[in-house]
XYZ file of C-alpha atoms in Angstrom:
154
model
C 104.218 92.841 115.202
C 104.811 91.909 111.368
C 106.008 88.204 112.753
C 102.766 86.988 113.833
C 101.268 84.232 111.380
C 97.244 85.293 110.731
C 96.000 82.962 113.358
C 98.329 84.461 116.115
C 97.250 88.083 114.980
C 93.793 86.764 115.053
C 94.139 85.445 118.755
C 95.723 89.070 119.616
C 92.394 90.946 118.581
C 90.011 88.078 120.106
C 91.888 88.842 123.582
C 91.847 92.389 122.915
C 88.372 92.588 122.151
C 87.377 90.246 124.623
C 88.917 92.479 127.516
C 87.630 95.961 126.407
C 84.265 94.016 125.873
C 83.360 94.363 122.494
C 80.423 92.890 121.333
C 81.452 89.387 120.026
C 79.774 89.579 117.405
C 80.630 92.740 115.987
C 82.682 93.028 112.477
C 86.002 93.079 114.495
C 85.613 90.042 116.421
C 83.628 88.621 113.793
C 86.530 88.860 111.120
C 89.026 86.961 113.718
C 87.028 84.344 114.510
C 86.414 83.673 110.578
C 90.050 83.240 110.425
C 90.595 81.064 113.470
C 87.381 78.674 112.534
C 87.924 78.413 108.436
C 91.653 76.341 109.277
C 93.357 75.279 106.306
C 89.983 75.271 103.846
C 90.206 78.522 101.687
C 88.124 76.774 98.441
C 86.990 79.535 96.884
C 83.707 77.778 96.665
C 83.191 77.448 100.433
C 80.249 79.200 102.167
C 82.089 82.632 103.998
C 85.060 82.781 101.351
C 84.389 86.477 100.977
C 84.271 87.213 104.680
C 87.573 85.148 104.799
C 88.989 87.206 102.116
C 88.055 90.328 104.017
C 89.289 89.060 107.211
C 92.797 88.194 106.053
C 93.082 91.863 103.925
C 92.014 93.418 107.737
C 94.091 91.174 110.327
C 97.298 92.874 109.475
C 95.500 96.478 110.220
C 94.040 95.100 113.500
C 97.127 93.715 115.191
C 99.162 97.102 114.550
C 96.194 99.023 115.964
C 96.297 96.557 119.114
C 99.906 96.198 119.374
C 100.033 100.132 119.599
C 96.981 101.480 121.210
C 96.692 100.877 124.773
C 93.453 99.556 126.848
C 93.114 103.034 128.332
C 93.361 104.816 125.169
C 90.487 103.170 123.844
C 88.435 103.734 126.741
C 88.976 107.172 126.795
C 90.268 109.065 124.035
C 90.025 106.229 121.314
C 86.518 105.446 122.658
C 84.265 106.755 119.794
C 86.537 105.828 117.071
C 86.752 101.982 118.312
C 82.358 101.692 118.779
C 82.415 103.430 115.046
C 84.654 100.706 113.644
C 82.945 97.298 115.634
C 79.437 98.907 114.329
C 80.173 98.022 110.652
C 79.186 94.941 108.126
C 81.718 92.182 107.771
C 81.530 93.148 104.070
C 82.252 96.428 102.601
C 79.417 95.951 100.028
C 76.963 95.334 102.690
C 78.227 98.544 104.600
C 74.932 100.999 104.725
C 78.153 103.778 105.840
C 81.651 104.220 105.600
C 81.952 105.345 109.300
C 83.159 102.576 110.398
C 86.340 101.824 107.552
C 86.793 105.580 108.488
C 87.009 105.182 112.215
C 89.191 102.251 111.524
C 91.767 103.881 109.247
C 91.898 106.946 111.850
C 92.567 104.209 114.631
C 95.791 103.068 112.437
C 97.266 106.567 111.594
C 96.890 106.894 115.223
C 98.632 104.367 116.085
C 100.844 104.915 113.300
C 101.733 108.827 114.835
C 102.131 107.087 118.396
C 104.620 104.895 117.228
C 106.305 107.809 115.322
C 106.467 109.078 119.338
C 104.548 112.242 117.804
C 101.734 112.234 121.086
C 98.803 112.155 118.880
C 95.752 113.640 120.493
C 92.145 113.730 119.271
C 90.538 116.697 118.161
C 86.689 116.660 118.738
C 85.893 119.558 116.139
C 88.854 120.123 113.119
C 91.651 118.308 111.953
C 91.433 114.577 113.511
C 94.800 115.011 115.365
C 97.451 117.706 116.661
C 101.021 116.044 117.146
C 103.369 118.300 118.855
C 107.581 118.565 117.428
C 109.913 120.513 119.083
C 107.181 122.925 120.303
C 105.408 123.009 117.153
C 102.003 121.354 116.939
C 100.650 119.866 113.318
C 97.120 119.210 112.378
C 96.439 115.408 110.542
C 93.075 115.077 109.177
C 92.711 111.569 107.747
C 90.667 110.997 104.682
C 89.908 107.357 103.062
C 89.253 107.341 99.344
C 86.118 105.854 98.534
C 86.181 106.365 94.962
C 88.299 104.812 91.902
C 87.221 107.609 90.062
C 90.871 109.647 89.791
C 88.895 112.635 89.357
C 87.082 112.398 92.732
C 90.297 111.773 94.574
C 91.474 114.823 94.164
């Protein structure tokens, strides 16, 4: 919920992650506790102001996923795409893969489509997700850019 301050949001995904049993010290967790520890010093110059910087861009994302995807979700259906996004570095730059920004932007247009009330399911093979209107069912495939280049995007 947009009124949560970043330390609130961070306590949210701590709990979260704490009762589906995420490793604590995986990039999710990690990013939480960065905010909750690092208080009021943000100097620039501190030791872990990049991982702070990353952690405050990512809370927002987080707490929507949380707020909207339920515990059984992620231990079924959701499963794969939450272990994809814990397994990645703290850092982009320090990422060997992009699976795991991937997984994670898949885990908010899910819960973006849920809260739409469009009953997102997960395709194993295909498009990402079917959502069924009105007896019609549409196909999402999610794709992150990973390029400035405007000619790659396209």
């Amino acid at each position: 919920m947009s009124y949560r301050n970043q330390k609130q949001k961070a306590k949210l995904i701590l709990e979260r992650g704490n009762r589906l049993k995420l490793n604590p010290s995986c990039r999710i967790l990690s990013l939480a506790k960065k905010v909750l520890d690092t208080g009021s010093n943000r100097d620039p110059g501190q030791p872990g102001y990049q991982e702070l910087v990353e952690a405050l861009y990512e809370l927002p994302a987080w707490a929507y996923i949380f707020d909207h995807i339920d515990d059984s979700e992620f231990r079924g259906g959701c499963a794969e795409m939450l272990s994809l996004a814990t397994k990645d570095s703290v850092l982009l730059k320090d990422s060997i893969s992009n699976k795991g920004r991937n997984a994670q932007l898949e885990l908010l247009i899910y819960a973006t489509l849920k809260e739409a009330r469009l009953s997102p399911t997960r395709n194993k093979t295909g498009p990402d997700f079917n959502c069924t209107v009105l007896g019609q069912t549409y196909s999402v495939e999610v794709k992150r850019i990973t390029s400035s280049n405007p000619d790659k995007i396209i």
